[in-house]
Coordinates of C-alpha atoms and ligand atoms in Angstrom, one line a residue:
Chain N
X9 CA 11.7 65.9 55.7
X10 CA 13.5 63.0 53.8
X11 CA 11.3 60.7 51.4
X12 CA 10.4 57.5 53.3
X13 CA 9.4 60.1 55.9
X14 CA 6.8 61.7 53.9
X15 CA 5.6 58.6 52.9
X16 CA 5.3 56.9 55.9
X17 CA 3.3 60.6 57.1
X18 CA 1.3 60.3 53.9
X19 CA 0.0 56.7 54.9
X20 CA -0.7 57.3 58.5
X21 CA -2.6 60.2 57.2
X22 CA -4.7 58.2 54.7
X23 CA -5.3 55.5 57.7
X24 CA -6.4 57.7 59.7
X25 CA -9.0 59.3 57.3
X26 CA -10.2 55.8 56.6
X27 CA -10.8 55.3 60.4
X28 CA -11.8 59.0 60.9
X29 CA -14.5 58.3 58.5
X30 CA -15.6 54.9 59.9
X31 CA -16.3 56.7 63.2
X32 CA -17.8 59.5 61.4
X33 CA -20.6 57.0 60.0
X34 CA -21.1 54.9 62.6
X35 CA -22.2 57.9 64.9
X36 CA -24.4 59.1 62.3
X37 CA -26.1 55.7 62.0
X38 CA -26.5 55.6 65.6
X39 CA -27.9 59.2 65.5
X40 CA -30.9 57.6 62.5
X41 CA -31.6 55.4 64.6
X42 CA -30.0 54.0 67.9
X43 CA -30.7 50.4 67.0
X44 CA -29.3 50.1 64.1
X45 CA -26.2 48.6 64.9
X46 CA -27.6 46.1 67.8
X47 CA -30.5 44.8 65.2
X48 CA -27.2 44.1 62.6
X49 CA -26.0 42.7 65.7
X50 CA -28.5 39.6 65.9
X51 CA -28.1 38.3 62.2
X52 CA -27.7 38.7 58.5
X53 CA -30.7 37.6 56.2
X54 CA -30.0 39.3 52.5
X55 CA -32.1 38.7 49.9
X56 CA -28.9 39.4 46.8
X57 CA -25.8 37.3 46.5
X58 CA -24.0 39.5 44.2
X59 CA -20.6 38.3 42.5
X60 CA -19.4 41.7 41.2
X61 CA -15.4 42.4 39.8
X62 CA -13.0 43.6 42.4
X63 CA -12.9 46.3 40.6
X64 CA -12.9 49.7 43.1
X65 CA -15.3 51.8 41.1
X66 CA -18.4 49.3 41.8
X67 CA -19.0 48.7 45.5
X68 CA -21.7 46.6 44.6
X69 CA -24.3 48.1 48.1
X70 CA -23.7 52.2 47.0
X71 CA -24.2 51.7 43.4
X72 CA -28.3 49.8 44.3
X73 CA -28.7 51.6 47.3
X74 CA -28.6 49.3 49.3
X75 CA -27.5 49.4 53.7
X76 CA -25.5 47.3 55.5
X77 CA -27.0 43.4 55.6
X78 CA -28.9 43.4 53.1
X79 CA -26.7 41.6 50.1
X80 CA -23.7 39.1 50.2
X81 CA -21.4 39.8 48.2
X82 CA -18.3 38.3 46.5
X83 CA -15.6 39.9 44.7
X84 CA -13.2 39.2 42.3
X85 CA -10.9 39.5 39.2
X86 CA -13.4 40.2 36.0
X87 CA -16.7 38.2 38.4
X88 CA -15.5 34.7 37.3
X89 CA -17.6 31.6 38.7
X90 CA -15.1 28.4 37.8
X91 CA -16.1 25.6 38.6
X92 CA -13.0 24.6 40.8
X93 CA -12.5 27.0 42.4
X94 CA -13.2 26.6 46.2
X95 CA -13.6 30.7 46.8
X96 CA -16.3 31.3 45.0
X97 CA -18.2 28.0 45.6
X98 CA -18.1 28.5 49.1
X99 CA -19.8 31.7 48.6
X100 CA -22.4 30.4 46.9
X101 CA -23.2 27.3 49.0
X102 CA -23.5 29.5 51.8
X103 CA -25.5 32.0 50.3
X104 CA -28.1 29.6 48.7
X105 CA -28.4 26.6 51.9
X106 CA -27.6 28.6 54.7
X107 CA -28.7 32.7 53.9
X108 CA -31.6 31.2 51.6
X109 CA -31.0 34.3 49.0
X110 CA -33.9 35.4 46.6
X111 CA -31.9 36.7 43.8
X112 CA -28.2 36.2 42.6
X113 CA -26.8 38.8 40.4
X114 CA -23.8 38.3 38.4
X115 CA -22.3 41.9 37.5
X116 CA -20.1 43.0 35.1
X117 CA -18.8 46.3 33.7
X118 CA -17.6 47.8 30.3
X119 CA -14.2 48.8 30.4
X120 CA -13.3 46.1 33.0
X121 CA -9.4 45.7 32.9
X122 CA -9.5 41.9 33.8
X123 CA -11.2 41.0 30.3
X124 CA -9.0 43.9 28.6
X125 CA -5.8 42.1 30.4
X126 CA -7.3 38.4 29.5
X127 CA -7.4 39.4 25.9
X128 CA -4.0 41.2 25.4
X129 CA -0.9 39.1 24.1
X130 CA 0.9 39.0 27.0
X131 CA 2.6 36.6 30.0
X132 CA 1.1 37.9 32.7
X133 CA 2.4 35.3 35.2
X134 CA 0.3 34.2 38.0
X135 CA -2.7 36.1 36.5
X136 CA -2.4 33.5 33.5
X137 CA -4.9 30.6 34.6
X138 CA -7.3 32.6 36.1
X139 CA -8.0 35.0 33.2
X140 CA -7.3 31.9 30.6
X141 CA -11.4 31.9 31.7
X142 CA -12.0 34.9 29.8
X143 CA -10.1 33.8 26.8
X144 CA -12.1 30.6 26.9
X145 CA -15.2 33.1 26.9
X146 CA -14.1 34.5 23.4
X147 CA -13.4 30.7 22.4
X148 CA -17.0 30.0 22.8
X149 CA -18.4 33.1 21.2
X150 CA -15.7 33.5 18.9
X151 CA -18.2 33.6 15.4
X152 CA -20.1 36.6 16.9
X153 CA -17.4 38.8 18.4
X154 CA -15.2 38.4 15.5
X155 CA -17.2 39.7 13.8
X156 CA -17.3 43.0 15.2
X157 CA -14.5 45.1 13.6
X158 CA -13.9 47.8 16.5
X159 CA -11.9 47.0 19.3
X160 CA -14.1 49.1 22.2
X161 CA -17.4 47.5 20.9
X162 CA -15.4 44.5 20.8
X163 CA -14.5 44.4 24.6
X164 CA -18.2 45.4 25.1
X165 CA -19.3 42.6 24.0
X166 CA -17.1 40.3 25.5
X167 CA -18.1 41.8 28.8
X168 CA -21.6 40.9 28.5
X169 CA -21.0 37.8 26.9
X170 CA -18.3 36.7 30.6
X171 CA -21.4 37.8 32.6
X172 CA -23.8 35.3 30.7
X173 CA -21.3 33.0 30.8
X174 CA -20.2 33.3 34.8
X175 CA -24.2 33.2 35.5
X176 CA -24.7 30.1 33.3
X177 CA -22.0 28.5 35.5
X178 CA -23.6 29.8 38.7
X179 CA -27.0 27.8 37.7
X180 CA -24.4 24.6 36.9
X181 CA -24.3 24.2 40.6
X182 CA -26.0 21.6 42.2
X183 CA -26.6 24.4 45.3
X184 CA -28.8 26.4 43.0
X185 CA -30.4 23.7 41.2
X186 CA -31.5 21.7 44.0
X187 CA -32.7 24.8 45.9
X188 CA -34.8 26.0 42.6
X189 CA -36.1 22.5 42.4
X190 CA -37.6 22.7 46.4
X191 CA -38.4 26.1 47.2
X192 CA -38.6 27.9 43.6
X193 CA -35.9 30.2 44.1
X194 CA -33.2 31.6 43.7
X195 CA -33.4 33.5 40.3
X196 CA -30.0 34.3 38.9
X197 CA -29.5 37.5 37.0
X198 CA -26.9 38.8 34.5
X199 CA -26.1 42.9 34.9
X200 CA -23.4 45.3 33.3
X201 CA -23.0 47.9 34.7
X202 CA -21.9 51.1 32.7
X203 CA -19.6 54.0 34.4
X204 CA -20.9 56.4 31.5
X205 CA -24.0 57.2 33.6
X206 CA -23.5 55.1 36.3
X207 CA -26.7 52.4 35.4
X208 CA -27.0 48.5 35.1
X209 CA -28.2 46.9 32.7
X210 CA -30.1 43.7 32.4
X211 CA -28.7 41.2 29.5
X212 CA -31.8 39.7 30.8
X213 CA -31.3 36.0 30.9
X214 CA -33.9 33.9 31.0
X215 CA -33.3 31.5 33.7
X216 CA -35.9 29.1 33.2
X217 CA -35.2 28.3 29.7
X218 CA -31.4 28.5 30.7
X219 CA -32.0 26.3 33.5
X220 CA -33.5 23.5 31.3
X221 CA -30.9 23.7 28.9
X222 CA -28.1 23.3 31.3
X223 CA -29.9 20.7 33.4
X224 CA -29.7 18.9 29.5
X225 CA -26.2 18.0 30.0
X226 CA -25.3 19.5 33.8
X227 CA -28.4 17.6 35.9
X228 CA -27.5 17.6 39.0
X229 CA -30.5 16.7 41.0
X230 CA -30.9 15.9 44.8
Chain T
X2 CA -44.9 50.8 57.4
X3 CA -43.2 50.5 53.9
X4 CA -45.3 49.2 51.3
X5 CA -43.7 45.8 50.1
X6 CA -41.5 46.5 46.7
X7 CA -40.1 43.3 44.7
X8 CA -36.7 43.0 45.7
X9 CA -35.1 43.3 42.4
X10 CA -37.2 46.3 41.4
X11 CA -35.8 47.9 44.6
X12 CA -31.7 47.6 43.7
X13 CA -33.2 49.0 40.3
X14 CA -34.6 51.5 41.8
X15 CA -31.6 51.9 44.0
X16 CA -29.2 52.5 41.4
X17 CA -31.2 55.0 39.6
X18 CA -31.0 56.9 42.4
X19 CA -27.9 56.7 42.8
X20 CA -26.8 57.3 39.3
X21 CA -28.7 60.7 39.6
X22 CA -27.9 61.7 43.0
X23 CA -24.1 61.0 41.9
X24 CA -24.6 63.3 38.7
X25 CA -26.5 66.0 40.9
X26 CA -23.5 66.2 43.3
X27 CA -20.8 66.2 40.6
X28 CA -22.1 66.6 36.5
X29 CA -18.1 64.8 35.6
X30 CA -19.0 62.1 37.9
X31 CA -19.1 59.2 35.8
X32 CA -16.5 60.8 33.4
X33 CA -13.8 60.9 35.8
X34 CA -14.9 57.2 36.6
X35 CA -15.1 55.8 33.4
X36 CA -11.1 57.2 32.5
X37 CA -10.2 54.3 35.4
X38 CA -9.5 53.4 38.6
X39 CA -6.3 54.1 41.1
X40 CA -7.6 52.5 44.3
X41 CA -4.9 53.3 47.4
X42 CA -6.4 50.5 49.1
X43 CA -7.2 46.8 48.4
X44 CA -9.6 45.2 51.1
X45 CA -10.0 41.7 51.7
X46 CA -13.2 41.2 54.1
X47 CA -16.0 39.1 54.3
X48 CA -18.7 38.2 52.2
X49 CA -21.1 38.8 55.2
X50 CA -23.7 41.5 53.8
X51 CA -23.0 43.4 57.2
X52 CA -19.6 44.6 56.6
X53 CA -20.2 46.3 52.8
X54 CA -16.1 48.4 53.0
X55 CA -17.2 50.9 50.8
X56 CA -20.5 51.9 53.5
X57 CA -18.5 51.3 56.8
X58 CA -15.7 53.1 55.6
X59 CA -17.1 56.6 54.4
X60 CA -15.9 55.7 51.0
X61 CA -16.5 56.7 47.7
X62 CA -16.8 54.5 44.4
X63 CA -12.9 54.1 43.3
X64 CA -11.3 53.8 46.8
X65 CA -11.5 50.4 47.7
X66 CA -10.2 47.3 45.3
X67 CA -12.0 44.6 46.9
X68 CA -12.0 41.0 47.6
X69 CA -15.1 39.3 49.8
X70 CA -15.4 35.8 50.8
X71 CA -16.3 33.8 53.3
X72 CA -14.7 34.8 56.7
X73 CA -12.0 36.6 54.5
X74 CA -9.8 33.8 54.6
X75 CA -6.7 34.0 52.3
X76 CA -5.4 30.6 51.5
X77 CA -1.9 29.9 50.2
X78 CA -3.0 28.2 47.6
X79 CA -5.9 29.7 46.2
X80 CA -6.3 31.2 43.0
X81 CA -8.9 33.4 42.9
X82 CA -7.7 35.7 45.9
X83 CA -4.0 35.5 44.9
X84 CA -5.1 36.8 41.2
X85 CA -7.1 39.6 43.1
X86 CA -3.7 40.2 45.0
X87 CA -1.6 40.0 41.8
X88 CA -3.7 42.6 39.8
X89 CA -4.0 45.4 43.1
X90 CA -0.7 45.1 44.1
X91 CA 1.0 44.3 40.9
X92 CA -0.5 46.4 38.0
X93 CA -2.8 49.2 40.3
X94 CA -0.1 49.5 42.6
X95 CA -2.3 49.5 45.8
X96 CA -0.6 51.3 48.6
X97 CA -2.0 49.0 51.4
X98 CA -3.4 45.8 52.0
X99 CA -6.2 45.5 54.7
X100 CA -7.6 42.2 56.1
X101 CA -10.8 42.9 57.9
X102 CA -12.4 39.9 60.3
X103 CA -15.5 41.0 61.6
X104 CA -17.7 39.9 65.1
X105 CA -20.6 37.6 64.6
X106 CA -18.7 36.1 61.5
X107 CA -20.5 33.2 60.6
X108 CA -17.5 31.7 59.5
X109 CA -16.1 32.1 62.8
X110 CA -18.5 30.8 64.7
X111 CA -19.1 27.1 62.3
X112 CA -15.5 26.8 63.0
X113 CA -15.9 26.6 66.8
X114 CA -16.8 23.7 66.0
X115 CA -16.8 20.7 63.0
X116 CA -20.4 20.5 62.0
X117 CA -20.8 19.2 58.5
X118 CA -21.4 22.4 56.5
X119 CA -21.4 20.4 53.2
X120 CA -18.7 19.3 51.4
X121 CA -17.1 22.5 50.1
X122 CA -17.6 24.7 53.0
X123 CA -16.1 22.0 55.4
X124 CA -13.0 22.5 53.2
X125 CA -12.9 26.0 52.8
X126 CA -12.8 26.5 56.0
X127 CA -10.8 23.3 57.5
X128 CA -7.6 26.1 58.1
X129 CA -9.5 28.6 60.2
X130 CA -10.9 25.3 62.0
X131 CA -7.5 24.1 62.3
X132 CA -6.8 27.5 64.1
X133 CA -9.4 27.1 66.5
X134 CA -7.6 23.1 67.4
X135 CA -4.0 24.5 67.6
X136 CA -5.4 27.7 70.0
X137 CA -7.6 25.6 72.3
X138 CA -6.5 26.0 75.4
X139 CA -6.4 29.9 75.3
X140 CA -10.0 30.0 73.3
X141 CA -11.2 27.2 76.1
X142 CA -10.4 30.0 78.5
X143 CA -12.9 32.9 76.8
X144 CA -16.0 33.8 78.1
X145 CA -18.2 32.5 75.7
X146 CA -18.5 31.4 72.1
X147 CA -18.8 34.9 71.0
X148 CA -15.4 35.8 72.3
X149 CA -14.3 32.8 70.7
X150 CA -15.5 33.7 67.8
X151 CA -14.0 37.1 67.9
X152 CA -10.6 35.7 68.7
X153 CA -11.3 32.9 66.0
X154 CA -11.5 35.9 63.3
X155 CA -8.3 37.2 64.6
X156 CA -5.9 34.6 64.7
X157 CA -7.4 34.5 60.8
X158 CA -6.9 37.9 60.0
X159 CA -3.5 36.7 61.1
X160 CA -3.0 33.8 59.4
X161 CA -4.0 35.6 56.1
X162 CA -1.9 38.2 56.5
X163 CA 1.0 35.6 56.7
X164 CA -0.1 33.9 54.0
X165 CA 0.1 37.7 52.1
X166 CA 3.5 38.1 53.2
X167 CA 4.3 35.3 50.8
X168 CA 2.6 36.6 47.7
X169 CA 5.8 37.5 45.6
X170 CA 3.9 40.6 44.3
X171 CA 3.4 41.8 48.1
X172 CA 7.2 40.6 49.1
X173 CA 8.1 42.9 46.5
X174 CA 6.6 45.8 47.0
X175 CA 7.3 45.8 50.3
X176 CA 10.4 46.1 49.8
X177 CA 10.7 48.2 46.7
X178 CA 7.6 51.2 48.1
X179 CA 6.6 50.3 51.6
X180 CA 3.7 48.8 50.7
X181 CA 2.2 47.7 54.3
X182 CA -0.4 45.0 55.1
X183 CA -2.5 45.8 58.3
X184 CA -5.5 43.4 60.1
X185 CA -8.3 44.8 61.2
X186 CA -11.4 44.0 63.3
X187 CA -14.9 45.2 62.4
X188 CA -17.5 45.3 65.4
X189 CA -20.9 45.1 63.5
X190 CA -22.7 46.2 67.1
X191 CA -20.7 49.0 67.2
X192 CA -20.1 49.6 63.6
X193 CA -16.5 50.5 64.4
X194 CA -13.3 49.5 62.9
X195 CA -10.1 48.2 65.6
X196 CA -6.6 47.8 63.9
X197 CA -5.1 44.2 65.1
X198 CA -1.6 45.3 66.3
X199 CA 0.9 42.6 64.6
X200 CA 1.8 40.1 66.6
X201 CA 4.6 38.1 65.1
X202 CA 7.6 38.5 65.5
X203 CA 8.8 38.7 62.2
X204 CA 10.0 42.3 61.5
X205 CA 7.0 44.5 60.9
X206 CA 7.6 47.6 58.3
X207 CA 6.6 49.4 61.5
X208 CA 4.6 52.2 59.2
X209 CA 2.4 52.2 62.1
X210 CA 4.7 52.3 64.7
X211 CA 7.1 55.3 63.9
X212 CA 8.3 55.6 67.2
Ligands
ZN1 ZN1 -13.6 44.6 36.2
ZN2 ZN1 -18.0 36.8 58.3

């Protein structure tokens, strides 16, 4: 068999498995219970928003045990929440005015490649702006993490210090703000999660007193 | 009847069990994961918290790069999913790129019509709603809004996927390792996946078409 045949076998194989597998779960959904799939069928109301890092080791409903419709989620490089950037701000309208989410949970994870890649000396062409975020991250915390001498701990801390940073900017919407301000929700979290034994952890932001500082100079009332 | 549990001590609760079930079923677990990831697929779905591509899929943690937003729209000039794009295709070396639409997508349906969603939704989704004006007679002719809606998210699972073809990461590794890009459909009342067959005519690699 010549080479592009054996990799064109090879990816009809893997496609396969991944629809193999999708039928192999549906039926045993249906099998738990025969309405699952026609109750899914009527409407979505989660209770999470996550914004998690694309990152394929964290898919954000296994790792809390969670079922299908029961968190929205949004992905991307190293969970960034800019300001101007249309993707993400969607997201979040629609999760806060329309779905009416509880919680929103900003998760990030040690060893993340995005922030590794942000903070190495290196073009990395159309990656450039959008990890330029990260770098501005460091900027802003620069006292504290320079003074930690190892580079692992380093990166650490970084990571926790992009998730406070991405949720801060998530409570800087006027979507969250105003909903807060009406109905008393919803709460915005900041996790890590760790692939040494697979937990998250809370960097437990305080979103009342973060609130109130940010509404200090980013008021943005109804 | 489930006794009521705080929401957020439930996902806490969640992932301790999973953290342990996943260390029962294999002790290196977390080991393996932690040395990094080689994902063979990146997955560019909704943020719709019925479609969750690791669940629907059978998956396992470290399959599936992932990008979710809303009514998986890929926009030419938007950098949050062409950054996504640039690191899976680019640096991981995905070996396919999957668009999934979905049924029900509540993107699909507020672009049936031109209600004002608010500011930034109205403009994230102006092209998909520009779909729906340059398809109206064919959609006109559909049943009702739900198979408009379902033809809605395919002609955007399209129009990503041309927008993809663009990416000069995905150009090239197209044509230096067969990278392939395929559309799919997810029917949340059937919980089944349906592969769009490609419907321009530009050439396809025709990975799934061998004959
Ligand atoms: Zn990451
Ligand atoms: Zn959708």
């Amino acid at each position: 068999m010549s080479d592009p045949e054996r990799v064109q076998k090879y990816l009809q194989q893997s496609h396969d498995k991944i629809f193999e597998s999708n039928r192999k779960w549906a039926e045993e959904q249906k099998a738990k219970n025969p309405e699952f799939f026609e109750k899914l069928s009527a409407g979505q109301s989660p209770e999470y928003l996550w914004i998690g890092c694309s990152d394929s080791r964290i898919p954000a409903e296994a790792i809390t045990g969670l079922g299908p419709g029961e968190m929205f989620i949004h992905r991307n490089i190293a969970n960034l929440v800019c300001n101007t950037d249309l993707n993400v701000m969607s997201v979040v309208n629609y999760a806060v005015r329309h779905l009416k989410v509880k919680h929103i949970v900003v998760c990030g994870h040690y060893g993340c490649g995005g922030v590794k890649a942000a903070m190495t000396p290196q073009d990395l062409g159309l990656l450039n702006p959008w990890l330029r975020n990260i770098r501005d991250v460091y900027r802003l915390h620069e006292d504290e993490l320079d003074t930690i001498k190892e580079d692992g701990p380093r990166y650490d801390r970084l990571v926790e210090l992009n998730v406070m940073e991405q949720a801060r900017n998530v409570i800087k919407t006027a979507a969250i703000q105003q909903a807060y301000k009406r109905d008393g929700f919803p709460i915005v979290h900041a996790w890590v999660f760790g692939f040494n034994d697979g937990l998250l952890k809370d960097l437990k932001l305080d979103f009342e007193s973060e609130l109130a500082k940010i509404q200090k100079i980013y008021n943005l009332p109804s | 009847m489930a006794s009521y549990q705080d929401p957020l001590d439930r996902i806490v609760a969640g992932n301790r069990v999973y953290a342990q079930h996943t260390t029962e079923q294999d002790p290196t677990a977390f080991v393996e994961l932690s040395k990094g990831q080689a994902p063979e697929i990146l997955w560019i779905g909704c943020a719709d918290s019925r479609v969750p591509e690791t669940t629907v899929c059978n998956c396992r943690p470290g399959d599936i790069f992932v990008h979710r937003n809303i009514a998986n729209t890929v926009h030419a000039d938007d950098l949050n999913a062409a950054s996504v794009v640039e690191y899976a295709v680019a640096f991981l070396k995905v070996r396919k790129v999957v668009v999934c639409g979905h049924t029900k997508c509540g993107g699909a349906v507020a672009s049936l019509g031109d209600a004002d969603l608010g500011v930034t939704l109205n403009t994230w989704l102006h092209p998909v709603r520009e779909l729906r004006r340059k398809h109206k007679t064919e959609l006109e002719r559909l049943l009702d809004d739900d198979a408009r809606a379902v033809r809605v998210a395919e002609l955007n699972v399209h129009q990503s996927l041309d927008v993809l073809k663009q990416h000069p990461a995905i150009k090239k590794a197209i044509n230096e390792r067969g990278l392939s890009l395929h559309g799919l459909i997810y029917d949340i009342g059937q919980g089944q996946l349906r592969l769009l067959e490609e419907t321009s005519s530009k050439k396809s690699n025709g990975l799934w078409s061998p004959n």
